[in-house]
XYZ file of C-alpha atoms in Angstrom:
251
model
C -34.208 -112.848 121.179
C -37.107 -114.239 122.385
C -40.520 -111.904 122.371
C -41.583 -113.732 125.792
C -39.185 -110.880 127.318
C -41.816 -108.334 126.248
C -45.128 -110.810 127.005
C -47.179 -108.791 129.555
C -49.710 -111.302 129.891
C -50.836 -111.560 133.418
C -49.328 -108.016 134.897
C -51.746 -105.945 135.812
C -51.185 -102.263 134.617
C -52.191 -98.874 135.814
C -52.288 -95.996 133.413
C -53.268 -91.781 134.841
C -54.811 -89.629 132.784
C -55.497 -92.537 130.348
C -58.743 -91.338 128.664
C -57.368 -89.486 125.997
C -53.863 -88.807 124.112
C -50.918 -90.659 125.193
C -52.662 -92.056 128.341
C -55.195 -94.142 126.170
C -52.448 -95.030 123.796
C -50.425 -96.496 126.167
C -53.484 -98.504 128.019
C -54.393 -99.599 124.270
C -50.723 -100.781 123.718
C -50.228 -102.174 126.981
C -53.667 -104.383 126.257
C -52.158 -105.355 123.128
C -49.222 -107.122 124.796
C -51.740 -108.923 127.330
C -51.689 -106.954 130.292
C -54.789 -106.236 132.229
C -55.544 -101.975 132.252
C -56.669 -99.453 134.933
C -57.952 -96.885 133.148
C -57.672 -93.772 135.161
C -58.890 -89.787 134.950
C -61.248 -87.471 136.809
C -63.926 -87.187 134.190
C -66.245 -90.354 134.886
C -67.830 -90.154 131.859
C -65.031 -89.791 129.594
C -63.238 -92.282 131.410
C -65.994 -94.772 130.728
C -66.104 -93.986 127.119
C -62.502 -95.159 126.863
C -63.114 -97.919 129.089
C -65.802 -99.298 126.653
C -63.366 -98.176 123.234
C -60.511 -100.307 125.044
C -62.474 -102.893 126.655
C -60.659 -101.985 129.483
C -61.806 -103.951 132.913
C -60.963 -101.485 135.136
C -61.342 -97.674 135.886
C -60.401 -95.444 138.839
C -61.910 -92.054 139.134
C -59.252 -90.963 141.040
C -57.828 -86.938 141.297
C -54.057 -87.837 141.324
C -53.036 -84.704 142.613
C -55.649 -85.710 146.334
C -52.716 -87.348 148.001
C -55.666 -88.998 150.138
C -57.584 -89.870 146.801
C -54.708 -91.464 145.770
C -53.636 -93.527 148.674
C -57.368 -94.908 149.442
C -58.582 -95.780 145.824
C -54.911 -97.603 144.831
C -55.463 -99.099 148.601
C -58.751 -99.978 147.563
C -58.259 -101.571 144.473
C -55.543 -103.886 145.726
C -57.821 -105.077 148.513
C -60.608 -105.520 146.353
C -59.105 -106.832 142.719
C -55.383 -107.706 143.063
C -52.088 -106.447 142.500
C -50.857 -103.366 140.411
C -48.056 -104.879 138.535
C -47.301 -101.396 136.120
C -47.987 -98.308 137.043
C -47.503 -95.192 134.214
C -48.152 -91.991 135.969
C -49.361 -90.034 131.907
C -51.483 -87.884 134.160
C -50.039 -83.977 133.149
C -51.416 -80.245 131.966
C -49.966 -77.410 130.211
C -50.073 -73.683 130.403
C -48.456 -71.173 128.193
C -47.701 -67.763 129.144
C -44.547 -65.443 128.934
C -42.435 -66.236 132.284
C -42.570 -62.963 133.444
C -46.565 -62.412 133.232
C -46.871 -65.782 134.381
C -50.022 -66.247 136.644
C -49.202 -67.568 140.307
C -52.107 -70.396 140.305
C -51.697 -71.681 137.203
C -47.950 -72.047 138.458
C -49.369 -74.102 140.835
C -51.569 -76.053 139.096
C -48.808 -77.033 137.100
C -46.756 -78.877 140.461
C -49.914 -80.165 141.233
C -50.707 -81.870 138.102
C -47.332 -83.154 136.576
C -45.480 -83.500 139.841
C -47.642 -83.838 143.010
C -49.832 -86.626 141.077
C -46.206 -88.290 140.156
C -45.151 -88.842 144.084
C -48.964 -89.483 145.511
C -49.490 -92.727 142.695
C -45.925 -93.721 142.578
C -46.039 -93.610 146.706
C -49.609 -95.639 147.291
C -48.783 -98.023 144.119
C -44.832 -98.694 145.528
C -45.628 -99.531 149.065
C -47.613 -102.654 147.806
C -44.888 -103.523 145.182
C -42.034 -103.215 147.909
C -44.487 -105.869 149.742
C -44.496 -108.274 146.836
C -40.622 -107.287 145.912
C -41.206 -106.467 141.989
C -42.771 -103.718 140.501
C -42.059 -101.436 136.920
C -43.011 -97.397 137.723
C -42.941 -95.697 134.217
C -43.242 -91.756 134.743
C -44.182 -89.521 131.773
C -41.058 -86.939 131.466
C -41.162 -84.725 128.302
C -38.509 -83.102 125.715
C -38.641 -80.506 128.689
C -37.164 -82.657 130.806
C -33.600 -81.675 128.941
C -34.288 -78.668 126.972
C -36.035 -74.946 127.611
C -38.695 -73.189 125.168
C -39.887 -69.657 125.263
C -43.417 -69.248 127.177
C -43.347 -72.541 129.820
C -40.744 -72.123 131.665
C -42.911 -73.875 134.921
C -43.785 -76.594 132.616
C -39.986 -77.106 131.977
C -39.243 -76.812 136.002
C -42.384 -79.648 136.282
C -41.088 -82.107 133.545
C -37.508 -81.822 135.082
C -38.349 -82.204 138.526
C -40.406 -85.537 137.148
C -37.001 -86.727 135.682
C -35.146 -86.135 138.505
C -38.009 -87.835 140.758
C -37.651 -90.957 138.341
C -33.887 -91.374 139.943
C -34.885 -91.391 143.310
C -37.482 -93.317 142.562
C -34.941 -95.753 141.287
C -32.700 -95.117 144.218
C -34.839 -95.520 147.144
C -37.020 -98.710 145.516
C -34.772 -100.743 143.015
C -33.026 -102.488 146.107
C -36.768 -103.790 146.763
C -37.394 -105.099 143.279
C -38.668 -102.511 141.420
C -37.570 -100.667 138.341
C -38.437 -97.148 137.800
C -37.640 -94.962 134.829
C -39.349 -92.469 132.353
C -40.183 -91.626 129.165
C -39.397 -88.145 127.106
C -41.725 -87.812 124.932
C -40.926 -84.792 122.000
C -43.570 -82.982 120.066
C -46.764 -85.451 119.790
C -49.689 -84.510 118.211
C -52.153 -84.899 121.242
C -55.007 -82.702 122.508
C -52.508 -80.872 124.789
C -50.351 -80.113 121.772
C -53.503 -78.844 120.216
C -52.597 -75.586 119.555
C -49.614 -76.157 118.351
C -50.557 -78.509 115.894
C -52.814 -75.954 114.777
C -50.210 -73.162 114.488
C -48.230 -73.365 110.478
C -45.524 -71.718 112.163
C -44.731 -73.695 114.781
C -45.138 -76.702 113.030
C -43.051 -75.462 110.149
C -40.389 -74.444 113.120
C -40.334 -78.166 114.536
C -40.180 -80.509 111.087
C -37.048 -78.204 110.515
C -35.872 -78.213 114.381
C -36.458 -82.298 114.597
C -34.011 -84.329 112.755
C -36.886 -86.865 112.143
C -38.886 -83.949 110.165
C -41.922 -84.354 111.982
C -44.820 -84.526 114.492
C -44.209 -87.901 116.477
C -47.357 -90.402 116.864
C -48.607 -91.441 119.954
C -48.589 -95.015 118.646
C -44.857 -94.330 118.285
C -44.799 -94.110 122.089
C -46.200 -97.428 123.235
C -42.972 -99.762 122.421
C -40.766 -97.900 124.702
C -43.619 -98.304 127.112
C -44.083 -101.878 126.666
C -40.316 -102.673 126.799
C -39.949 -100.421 130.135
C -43.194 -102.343 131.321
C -41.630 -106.026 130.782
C -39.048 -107.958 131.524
C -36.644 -106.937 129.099
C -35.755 -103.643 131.388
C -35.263 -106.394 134.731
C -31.867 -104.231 135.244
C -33.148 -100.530 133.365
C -33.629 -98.459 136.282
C -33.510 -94.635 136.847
C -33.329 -93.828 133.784
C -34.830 -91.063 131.302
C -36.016 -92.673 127.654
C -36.482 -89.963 124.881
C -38.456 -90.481 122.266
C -38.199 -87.270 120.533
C -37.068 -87.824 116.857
C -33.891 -86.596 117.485
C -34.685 -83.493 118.819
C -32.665 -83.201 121.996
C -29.461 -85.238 120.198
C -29.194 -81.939 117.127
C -28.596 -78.149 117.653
């Protein structure tokens, strides 16, 4: 099969929470394929540094989870620059506490963050794609998405609503063009993972628990990315990607 299917040269990509982790991998791999990146974050200056790492031509200092924000810097930007072709709503937090001691703000936080930020960028980036009729909305989903763990249980409830978002993102927006799924990632070894990287036990815990014996990459997350981004997915929509080494297919 031809690799002009995955050729992203041309598209224009946006990419939250890209500065660091699987944000900035993703921007890097979508580059490599020829798209044009957005780099996107709410620390300025660490958003620049990646900017100038990638060579990225584009950053928006956006806070996803400012439903205003949102709406008048993707507004903005398509006024001003051109289309958003990709959007990959990465943008997401973490926060680890027994369920039952679990503090009421952070709670909060957490629908903020990984699922108000999902609906305010997928809504201002959409209503320009619906315009143009074509469009490829690639939500970050987790392991979580599918499976519980002790200690973030509102994490879980975040990363499933995001999955079940991804469907009616599908629902309401393929019959305009657009093709909206999500990716699963498992356990990466990214700066929100720090601690757990850090911890023998856990880590011991997941090479046995994950039938692929190990930490995943964040380089091993950009090809599900790219093929979600491109053509090759013209008729993927609604649908939930894991790339989890195995873990949610093994008790």
């Amino acid at each position: 099969m031809s690799t002009e299917l995955f050729d992203l040269t041309g598209k224009r990509a946006l990419v939250t929470g890209s500065s660091q982790g699987i944000g900035y991998a993703l921007a890097k791999g979508l580059a490599a394929t020829g798209a044009e990146i957005i780099l996107n974050g709410r620390d300025a200056a660490k958003l620049a540094a990646a900017a100038r790492d990638l060579g990225a031509g584009h950053t928006l200092a956006f806070d996803a989870t400012d439903h205003q924000a949102v709406r008048k810097a993707v507004d903005a930007f398509e006024a001003d620059v051109g289309a958003i072709d990709i959007l990959v709503n990465n943008a997401g937090m973490q926060h680890r506490t027994p369920l039952e001691d679990f503090p009421a703000d952070a709670f909060e936080r957490l629908l903020k963050t990984n699922v108000s930020s999902v609906f305010n960028v997928g809504q201002a980036v959409a209503r320009h794609m619906i315009k143009r009729g074509a469009g490829k909305i690639i939500n970050i989903a987790s392991v979580q998405t599918a499976l519980a763990r002790p200690g973030i249980a509102p994490y879980t409830a975040t990363k499933g609503a995001v999955g079940n978002l991804t469907k009616g993102m599908a629902t309401d927006w393929a019959r305009y063009g657009l093709q909206c799924n999500a990716i699963a990632p498992g356990y990466f070894d990214t700066p929100l993972n720090a601690a757990l990287v850090a911890d023998p036990s856990f880590s011991d815990w997941l090479e046995r628990r994950t039938p692929a014996g190990r930490w995943g990459k964040v380089e091993e997350l950009v090809g599900a990315c790219i093929f979600l981004s491109s053509d090759a997915s013209s008729f993927v929509n609604g649908h939930v990607l894991y790339v989890d080494g195995g873990i949610t297919a093994s008790l």
